[in-house]
mmCIF file of C-alpha atoms in Angstrom:
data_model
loop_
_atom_site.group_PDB
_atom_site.id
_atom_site.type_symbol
_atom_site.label_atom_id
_atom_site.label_comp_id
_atom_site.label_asym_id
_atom_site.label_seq_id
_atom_site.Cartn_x
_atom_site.Cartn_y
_atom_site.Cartn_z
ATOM 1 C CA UNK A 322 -15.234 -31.529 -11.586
ATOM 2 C CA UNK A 323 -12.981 -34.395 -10.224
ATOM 3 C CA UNK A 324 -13.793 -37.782 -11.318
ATOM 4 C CA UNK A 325 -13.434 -41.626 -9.792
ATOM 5 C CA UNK A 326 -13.024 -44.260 -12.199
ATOM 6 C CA UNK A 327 -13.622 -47.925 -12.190
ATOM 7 C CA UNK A 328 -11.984 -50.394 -14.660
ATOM 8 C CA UNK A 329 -13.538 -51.944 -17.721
ATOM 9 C CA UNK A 330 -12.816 -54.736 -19.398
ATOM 10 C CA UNK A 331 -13.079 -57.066 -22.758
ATOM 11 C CA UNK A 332 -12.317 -60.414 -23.028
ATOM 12 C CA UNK A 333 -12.425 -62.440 -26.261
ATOM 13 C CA UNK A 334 -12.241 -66.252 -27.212
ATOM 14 C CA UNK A 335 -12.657 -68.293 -30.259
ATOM 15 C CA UNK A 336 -14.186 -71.329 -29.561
ATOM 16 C CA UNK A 337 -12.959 -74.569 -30.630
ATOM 17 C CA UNK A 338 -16.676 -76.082 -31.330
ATOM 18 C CA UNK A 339 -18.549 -74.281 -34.047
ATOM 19 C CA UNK A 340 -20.407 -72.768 -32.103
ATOM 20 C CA UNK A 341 -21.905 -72.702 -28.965
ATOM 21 C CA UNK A 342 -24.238 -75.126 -28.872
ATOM 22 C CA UNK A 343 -21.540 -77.789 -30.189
ATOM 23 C CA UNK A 344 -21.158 -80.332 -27.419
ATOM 24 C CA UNK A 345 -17.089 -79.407 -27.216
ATOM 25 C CA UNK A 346 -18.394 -76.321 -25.671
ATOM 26 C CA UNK A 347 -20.920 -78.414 -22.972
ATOM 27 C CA UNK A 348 -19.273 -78.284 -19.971
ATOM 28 C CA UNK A 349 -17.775 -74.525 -20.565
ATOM 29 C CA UNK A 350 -21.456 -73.397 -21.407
ATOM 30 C CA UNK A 351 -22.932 -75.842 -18.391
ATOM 31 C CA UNK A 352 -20.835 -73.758 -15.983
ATOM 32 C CA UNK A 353 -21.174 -70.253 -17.312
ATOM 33 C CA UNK A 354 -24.619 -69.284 -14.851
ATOM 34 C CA UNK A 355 -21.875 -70.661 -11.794
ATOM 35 C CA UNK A 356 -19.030 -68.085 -12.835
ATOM 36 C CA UNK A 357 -21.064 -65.421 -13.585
ATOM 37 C CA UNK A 358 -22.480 -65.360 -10.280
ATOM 38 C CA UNK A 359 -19.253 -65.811 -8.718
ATOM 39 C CA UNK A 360 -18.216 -62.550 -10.972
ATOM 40 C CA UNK A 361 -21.724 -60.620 -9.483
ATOM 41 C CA UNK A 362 -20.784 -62.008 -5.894
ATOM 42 C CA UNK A 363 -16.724 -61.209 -6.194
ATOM 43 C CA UNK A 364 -15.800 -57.757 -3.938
ATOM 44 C CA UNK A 365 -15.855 -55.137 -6.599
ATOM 45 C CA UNK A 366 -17.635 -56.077 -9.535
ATOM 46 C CA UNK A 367 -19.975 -53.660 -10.703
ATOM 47 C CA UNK A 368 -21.508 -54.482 -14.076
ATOM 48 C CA UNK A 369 -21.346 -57.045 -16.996
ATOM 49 C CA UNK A 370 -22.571 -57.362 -20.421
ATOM 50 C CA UNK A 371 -25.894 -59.631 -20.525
ATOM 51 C CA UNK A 372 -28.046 -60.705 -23.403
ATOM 52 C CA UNK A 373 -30.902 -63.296 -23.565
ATOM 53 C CA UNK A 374 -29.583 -65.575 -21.492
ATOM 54 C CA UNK A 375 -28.557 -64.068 -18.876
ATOM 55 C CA UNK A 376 -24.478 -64.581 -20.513
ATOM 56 C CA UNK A 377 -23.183 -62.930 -23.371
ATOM 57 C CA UNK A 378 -23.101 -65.551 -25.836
ATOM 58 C CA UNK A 379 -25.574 -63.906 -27.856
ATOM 59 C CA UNK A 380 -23.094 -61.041 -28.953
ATOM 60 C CA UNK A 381 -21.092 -61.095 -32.317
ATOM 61 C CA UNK A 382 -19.791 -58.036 -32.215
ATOM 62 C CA UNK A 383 -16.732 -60.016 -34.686
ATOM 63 C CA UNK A 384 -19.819 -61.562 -36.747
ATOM 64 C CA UNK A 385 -18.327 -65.335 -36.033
ATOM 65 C CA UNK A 386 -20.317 -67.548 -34.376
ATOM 66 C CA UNK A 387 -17.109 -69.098 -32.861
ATOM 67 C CA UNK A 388 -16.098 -66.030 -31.150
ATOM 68 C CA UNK A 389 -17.145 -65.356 -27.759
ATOM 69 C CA UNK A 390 -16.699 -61.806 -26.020
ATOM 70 C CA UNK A 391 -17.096 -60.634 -22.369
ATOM 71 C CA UNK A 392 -17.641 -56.851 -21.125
ATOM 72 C CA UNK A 393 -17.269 -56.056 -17.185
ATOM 73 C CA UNK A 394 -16.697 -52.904 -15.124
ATOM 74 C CA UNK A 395 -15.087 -53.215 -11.517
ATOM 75 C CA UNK A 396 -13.820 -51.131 -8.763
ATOM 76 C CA UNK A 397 -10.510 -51.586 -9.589
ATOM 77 C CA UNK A 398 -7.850 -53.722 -11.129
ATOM 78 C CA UNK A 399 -7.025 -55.419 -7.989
ATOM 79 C CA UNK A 400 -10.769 -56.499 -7.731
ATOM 80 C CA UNK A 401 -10.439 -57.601 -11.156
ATOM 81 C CA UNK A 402 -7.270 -59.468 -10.755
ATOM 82 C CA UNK A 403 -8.593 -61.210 -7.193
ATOM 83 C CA UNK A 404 -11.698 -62.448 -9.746
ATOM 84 C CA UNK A 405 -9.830 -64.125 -12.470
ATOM 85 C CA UNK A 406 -6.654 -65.455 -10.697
ATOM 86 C CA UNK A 407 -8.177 -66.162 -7.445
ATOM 87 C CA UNK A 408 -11.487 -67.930 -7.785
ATOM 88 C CA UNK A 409 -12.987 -70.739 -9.499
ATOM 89 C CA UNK A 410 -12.587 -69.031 -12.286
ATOM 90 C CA UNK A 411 -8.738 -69.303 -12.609
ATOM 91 C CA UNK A 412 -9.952 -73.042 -12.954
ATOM 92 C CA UNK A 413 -11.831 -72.681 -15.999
ATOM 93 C CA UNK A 414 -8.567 -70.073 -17.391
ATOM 94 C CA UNK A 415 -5.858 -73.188 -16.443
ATOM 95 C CA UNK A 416 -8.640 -75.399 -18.705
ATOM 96 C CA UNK A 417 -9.429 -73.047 -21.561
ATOM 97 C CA UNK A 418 -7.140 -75.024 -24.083
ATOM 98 C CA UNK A 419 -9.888 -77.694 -24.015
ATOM 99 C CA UNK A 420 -12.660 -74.774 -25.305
ATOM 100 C CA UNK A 421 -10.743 -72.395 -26.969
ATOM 101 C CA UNK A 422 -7.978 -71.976 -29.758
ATOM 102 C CA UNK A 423 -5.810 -69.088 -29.717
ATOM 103 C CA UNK A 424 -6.901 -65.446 -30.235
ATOM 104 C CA UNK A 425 -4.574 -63.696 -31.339
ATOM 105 C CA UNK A 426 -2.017 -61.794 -29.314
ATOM 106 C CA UNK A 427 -4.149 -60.035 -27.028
ATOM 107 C CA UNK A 428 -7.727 -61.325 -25.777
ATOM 108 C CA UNK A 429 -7.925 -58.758 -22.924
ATOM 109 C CA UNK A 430 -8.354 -55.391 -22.468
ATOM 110 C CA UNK A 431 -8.829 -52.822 -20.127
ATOM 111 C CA UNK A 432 -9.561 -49.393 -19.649
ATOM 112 C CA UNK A 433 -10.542 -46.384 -16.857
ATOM 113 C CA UNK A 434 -14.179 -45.583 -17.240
ATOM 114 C CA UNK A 435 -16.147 -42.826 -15.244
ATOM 115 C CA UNK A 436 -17.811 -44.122 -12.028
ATOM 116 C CA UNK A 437 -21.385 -44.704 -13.268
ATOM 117 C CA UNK A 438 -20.285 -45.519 -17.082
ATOM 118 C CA UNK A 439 -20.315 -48.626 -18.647
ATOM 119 C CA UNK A 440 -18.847 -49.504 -22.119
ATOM 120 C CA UNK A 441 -21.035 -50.115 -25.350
ATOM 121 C CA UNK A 442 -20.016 -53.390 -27.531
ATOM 122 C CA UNK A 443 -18.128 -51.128 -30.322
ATOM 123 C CA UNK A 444 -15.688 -49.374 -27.955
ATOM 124 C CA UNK A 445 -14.947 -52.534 -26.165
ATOM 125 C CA UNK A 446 -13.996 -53.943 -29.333
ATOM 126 C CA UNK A 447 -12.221 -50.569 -30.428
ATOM 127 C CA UNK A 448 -10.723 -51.046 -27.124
ATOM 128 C CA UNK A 449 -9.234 -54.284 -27.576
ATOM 129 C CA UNK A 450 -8.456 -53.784 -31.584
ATOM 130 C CA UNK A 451 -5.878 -50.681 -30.108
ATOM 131 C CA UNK A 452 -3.842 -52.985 -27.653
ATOM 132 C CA UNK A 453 -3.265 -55.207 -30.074
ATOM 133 C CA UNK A 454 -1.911 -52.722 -32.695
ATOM 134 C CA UNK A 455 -0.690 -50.485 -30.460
ATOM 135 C CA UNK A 456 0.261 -51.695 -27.577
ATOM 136 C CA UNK A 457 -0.102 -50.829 -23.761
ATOM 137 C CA UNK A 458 -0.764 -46.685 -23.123
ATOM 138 C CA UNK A 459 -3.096 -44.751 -20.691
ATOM 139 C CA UNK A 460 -6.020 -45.309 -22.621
ATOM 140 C CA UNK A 461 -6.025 -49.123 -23.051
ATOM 141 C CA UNK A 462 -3.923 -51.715 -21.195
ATOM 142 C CA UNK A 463 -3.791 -55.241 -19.802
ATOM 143 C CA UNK A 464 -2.529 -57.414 -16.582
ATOM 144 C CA UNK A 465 1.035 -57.200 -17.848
ATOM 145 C CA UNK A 466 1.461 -52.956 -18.063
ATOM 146 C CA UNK A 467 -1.176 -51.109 -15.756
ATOM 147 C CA UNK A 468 -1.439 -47.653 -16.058
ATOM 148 C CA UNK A 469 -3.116 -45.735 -13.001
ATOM 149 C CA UNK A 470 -6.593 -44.360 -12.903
ATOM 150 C CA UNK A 471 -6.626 -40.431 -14.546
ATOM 151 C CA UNK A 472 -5.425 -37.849 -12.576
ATOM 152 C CA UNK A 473 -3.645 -40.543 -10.574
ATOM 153 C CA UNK A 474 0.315 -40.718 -10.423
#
């Protein structure tokens, strides 16, 4: 049985407020309903993670309260790319300094899923814990080092 794949991804951030209620975070937090349904809108987004809210705030997969993650599945990198560099949401990436310190390394991940899958919390996180040891492969990668869908040369 042959297979399509779509991409999924994890994003992390640690927040400079103390959580996200603190008023550093007011404007970030004030915007997130806007680029989320720019993300749901954008050609080639398929799925995101959503708790209570309707954002995923609520997650702490890390247990931190000043750690933020974010799970989506698209079409395909391009799709993804177009989304973050492209849209108003490259505004709030040139502005993340005033929200958030540095994570780390790496703070994105992504992966080939099975059309119709989407990733749980843990394997996101598993996801983005082997880039940052190990580096770019075929089974987790970022913007920088692609690798093509499987079965794809």
């Amino acid at each position: 049985m042959k297979y399509d794949y779509q991409i999924a991804e994890i994003n992390v951030a640690r927040m400079k407020g103390v959580n996200i209620n603190d008023p550093i975070m007011k404007e970030f937090v004030d915007n997130l309903d806007c680029v989320n349904y720019l993300a749901e809108q954008s050609d080639g987004f398929i799925w995101r993670l959503q708790g209570e809210n309707n954002d995923a705030t609520s997650f702490n997969p890390y247990d931190d309260e000043q750690v933020l993650i974010n799970i989506s599945v698209w079409e395909s990198v391009e799709s993804l790319h177009d989304y973050v560099f492209k849209t108003f949401h490259s505004d709030f990436l040139k502005r993340r300094k005033e929200w958030f310190q540095s994570y780390g390394k790496i703070h994105t991940a992504m992966w080939w899923v099975k059309e119709g899958e989407y990733p749980n919390i843990q394997d996101a996180v598993t996801k983005l814990d082997e880039l940052q040891k190990n580096g770019p492969s075929e089974l987790v990668f970022n913007f920088k080092k692609v690798f093509p869908k499987p079965g794809h040369s």
